[in-house]
mmCIF file of C-alpha atoms in Angstrom:
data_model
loop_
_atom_site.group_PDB
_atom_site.id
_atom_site.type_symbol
_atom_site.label_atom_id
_atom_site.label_comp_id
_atom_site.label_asym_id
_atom_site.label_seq_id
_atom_site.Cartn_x
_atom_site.Cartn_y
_atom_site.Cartn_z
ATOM 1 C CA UNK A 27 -53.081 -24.874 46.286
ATOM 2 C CA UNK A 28 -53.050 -26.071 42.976
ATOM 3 C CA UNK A 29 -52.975 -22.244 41.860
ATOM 4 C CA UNK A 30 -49.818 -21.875 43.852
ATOM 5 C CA UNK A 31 -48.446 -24.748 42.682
ATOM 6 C CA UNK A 32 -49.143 -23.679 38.919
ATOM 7 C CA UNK A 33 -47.469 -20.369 39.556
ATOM 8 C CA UNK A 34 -44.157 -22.337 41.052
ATOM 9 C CA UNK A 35 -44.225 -24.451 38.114
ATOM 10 C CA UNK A 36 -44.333 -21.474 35.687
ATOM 11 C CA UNK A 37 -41.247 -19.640 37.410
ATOM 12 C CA UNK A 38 -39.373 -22.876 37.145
ATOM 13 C CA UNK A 39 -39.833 -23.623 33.446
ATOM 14 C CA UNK A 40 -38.647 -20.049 32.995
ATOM 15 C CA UNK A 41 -35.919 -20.533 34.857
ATOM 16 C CA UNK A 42 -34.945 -23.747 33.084
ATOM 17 C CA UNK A 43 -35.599 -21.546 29.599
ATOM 18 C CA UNK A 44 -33.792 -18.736 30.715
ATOM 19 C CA UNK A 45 -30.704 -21.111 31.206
ATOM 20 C CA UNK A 46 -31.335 -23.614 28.087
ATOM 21 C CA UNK A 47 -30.432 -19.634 26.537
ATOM 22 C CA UNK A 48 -27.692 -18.974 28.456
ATOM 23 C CA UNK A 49 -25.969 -22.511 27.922
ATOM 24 C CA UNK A 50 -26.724 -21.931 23.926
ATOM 25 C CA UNK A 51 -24.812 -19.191 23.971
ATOM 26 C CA UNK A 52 -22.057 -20.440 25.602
ATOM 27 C CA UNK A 53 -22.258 -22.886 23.103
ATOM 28 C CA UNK A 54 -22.332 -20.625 20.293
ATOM 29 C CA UNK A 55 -19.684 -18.870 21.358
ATOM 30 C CA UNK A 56 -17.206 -21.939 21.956
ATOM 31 C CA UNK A 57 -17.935 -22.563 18.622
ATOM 32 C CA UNK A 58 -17.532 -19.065 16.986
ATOM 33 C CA UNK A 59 -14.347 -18.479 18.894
ATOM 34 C CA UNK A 60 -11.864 -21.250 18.983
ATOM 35 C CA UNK A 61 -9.433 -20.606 22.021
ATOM 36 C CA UNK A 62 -6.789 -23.694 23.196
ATOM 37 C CA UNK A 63 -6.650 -25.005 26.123
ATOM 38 C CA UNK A 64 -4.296 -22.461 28.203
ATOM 39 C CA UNK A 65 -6.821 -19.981 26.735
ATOM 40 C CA UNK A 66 -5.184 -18.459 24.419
ATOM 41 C CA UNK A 67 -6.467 -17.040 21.362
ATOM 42 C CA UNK A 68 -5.711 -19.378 18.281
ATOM 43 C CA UNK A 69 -2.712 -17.872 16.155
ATOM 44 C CA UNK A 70 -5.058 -17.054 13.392
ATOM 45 C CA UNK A 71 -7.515 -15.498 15.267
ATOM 46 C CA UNK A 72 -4.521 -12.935 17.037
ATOM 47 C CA UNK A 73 -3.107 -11.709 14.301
ATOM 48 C CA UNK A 74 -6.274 -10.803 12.987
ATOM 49 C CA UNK A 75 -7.199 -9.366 16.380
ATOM 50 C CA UNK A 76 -3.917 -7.383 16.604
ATOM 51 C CA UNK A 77 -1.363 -7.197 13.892
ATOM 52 C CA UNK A 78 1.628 -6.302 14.248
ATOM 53 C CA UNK A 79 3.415 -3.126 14.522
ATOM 54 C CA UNK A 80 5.496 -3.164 11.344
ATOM 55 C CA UNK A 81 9.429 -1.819 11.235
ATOM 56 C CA UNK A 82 10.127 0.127 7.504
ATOM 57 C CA UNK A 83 13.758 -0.845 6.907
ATOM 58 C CA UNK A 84 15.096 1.170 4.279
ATOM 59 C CA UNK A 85 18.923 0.366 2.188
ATOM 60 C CA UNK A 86 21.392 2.073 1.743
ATOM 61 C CA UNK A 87 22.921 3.433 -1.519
ATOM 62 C CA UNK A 88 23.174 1.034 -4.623
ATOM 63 C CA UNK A 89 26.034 -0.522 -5.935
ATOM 64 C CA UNK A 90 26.713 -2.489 -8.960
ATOM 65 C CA UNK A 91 26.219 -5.862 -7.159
ATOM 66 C CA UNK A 92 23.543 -4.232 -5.105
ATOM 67 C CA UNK A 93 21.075 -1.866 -7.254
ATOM 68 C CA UNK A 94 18.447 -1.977 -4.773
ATOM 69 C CA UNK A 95 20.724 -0.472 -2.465
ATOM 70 C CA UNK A 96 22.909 -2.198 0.345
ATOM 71 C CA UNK A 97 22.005 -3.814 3.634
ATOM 72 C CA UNK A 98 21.999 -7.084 5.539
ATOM 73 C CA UNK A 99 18.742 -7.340 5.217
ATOM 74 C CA UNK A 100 18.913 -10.595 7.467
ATOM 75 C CA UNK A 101 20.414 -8.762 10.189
ATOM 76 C CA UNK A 102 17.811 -5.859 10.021
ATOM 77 C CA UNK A 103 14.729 -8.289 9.584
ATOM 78 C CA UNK A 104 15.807 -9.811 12.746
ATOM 79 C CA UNK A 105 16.432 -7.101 15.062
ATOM 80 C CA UNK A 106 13.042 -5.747 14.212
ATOM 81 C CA UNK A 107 11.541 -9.132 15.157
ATOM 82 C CA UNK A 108 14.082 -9.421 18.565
ATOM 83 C CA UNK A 109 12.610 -5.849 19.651
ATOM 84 C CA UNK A 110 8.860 -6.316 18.530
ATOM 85 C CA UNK A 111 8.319 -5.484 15.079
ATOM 86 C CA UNK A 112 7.420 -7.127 12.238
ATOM 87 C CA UNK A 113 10.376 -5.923 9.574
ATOM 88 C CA UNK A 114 10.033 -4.902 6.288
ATOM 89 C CA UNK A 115 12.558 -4.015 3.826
ATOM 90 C CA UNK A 116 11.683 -1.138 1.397
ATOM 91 C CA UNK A 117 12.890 -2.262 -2.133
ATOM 92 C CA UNK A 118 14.522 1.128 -3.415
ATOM 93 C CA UNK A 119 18.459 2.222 -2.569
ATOM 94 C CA UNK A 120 18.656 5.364 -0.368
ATOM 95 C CA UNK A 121 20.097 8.244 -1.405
ATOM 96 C CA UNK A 122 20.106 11.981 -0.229
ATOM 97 C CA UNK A 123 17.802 13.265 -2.889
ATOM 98 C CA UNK A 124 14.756 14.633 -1.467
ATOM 99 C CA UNK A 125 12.199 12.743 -4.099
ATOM 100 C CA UNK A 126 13.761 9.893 -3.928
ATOM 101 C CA UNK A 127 12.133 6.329 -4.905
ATOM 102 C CA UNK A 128 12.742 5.399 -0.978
ATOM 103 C CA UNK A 129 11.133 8.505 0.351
ATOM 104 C CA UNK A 130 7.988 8.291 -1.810
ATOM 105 C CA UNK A 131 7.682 4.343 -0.878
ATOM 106 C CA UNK A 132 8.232 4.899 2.637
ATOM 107 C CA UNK A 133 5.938 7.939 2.947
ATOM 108 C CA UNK A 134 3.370 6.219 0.785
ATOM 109 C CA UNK A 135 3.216 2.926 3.355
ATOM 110 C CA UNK A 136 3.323 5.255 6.406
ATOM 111 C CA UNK A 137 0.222 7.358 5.572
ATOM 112 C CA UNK A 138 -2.009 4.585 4.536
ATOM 113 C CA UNK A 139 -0.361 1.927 6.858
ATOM 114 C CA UNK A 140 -1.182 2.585 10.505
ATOM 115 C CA UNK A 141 0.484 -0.938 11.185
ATOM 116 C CA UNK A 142 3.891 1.278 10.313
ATOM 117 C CA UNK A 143 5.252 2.267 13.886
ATOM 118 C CA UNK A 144 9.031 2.573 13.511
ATOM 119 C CA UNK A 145 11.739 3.373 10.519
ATOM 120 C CA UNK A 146 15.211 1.511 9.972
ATOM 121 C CA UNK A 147 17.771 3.305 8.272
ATOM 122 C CA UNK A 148 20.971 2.203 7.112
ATOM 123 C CA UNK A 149 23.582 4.145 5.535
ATOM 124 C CA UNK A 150 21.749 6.281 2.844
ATOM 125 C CA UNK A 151 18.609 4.683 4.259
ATOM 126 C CA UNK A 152 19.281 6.503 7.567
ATOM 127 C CA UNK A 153 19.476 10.352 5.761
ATOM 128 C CA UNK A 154 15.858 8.970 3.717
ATOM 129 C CA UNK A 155 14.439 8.931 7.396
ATOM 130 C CA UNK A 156 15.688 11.945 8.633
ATOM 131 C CA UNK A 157 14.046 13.460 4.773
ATOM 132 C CA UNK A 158 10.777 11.532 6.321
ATOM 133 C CA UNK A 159 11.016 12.362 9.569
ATOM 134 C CA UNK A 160 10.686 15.878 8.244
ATOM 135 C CA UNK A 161 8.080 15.394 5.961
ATOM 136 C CA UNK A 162 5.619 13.628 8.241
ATOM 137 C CA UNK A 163 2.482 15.091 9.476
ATOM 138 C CA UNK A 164 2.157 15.208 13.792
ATOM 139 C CA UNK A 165 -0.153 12.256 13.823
ATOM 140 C CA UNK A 166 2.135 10.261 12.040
ATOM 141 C CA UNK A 167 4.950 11.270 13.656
ATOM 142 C CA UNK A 168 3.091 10.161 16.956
ATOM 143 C CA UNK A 169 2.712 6.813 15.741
ATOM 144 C CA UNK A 170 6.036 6.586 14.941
ATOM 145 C CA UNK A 171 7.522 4.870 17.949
ATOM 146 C CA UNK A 172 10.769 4.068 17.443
ATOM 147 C CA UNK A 173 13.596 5.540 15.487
ATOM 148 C CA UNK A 174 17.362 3.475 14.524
ATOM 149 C CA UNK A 175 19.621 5.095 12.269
ATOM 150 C CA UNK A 176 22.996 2.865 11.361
ATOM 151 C CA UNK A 177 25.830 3.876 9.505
ATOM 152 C CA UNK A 178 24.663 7.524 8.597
ATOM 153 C CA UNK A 179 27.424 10.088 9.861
ATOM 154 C CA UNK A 180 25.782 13.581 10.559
ATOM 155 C CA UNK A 181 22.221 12.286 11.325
ATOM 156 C CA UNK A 182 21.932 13.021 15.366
ATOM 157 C CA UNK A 183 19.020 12.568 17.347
ATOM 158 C CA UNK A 184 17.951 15.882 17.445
ATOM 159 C CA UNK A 185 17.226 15.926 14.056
ATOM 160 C CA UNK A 186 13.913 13.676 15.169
ATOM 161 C CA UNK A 187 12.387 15.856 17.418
ATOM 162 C CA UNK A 188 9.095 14.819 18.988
ATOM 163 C CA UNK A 189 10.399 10.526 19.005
ATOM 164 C CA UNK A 190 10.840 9.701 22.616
ATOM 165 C CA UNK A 191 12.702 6.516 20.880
ATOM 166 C CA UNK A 192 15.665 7.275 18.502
ATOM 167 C CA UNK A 193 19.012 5.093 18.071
ATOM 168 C CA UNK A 194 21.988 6.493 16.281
ATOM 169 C CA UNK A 195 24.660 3.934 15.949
ATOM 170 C CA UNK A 196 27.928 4.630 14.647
ATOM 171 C CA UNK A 197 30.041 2.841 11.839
ATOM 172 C CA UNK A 198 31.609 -0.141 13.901
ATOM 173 C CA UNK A 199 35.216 -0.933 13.993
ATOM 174 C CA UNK A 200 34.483 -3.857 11.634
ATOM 175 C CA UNK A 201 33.361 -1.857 8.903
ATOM 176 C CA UNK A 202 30.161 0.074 7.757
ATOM 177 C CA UNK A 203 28.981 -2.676 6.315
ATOM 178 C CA UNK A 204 29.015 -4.686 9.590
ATOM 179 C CA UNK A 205 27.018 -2.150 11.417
ATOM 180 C CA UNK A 206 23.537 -3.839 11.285
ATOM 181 C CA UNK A 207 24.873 -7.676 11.966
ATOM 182 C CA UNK A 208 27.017 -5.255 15.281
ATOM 183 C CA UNK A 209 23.600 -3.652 16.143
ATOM 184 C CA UNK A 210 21.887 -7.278 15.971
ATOM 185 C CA UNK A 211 24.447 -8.866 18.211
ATOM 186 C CA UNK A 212 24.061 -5.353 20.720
ATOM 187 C CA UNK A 213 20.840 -7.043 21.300
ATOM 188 C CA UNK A 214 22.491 -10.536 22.424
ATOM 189 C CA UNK A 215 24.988 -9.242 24.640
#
């Protein structure tokens, strides 16, 4: 009896050992990985876990009050962040040279950026990304999700074959230089 008794005895303390484990862990792991209380992940710990997609917004042509080329950059910036991108302006003017500053920037952040998933291109910006678009190897151009050219006459859509997501938007009634504050408010309405 006693024998059989010992041997019940064992089992349980293994049992109690097996969950003192299991409860440290959980422990451990409440610990290592904050979460609040709807379980979400802490905002620190999400953007680490998955940043976000990031929008190249390139300017237009410069101008003697703008030499790093022209653009509401407010208005861009926040119609990349309305339609789920994190924006970011390029600082060079676009232009229609084919080695342009803009082109080598943008080409430079979207082959050792995989965060870069769309282009924004305004005026001369919006020829630069057609230039890109051209220059871009498949892979890239997969990654590439989303297209918007504003204020760029004789860049079409076809001329991004391959993007299942291109915008071409027109000069709006209120001026060229309106056209990104008119494609902001598109989003509103």
């Amino acid at each position: 009896m006693e024998r059989h008794g010992g041997a019940w005895l064992k089992r349980a303390n293994a049992r109690t050992t097996r969950a003192s484990i299991e409860l440290s862990l959980v422990v451990v792991a409440a610990v290592a990985f904050p979460v609040v209380v709807a379980g979400n992940p802490s905002p620190e710990l999400q953007e680490e876990r998955t940043p976000s997609a990031v929008m190249l917004i390139l300017r237009g042509i410069a101008s003697p009050e703008y030499p790093r080329g022209q653009l509401d950059d407010d208005s861009a910036l926040e119609y990349a962040r309305r339609i789920g991108y994190q924006g970011e302006v390029l600082d060079a003017p676009g232009n229609n040279r084919p080695e342009s500053l803009q082109i080598k920037m943008a080409l430079e952040r979207i082959r050792h950026d995989e965060r870069v998933a769309a282009i924004y291109g305004f005026s001369g910006g919006g020829y630069s990304t057609r230039r890109i678009w051209l220059k871009l190897k498949d892979a890239e151009r997969r990654r590439i999700a989303k297209i918007v050219v504003v204020g760029s006459p004789g860049v079409y859509e076809s001329d991004f074959l391959g993007s299942a997501d291109v915008l071409i938007k027109e000069d709006p009634p209120e001026g060229h230089m309106a056209g990104p504050k008119v494609l902001l408010e598109s989003l509103i309405h």
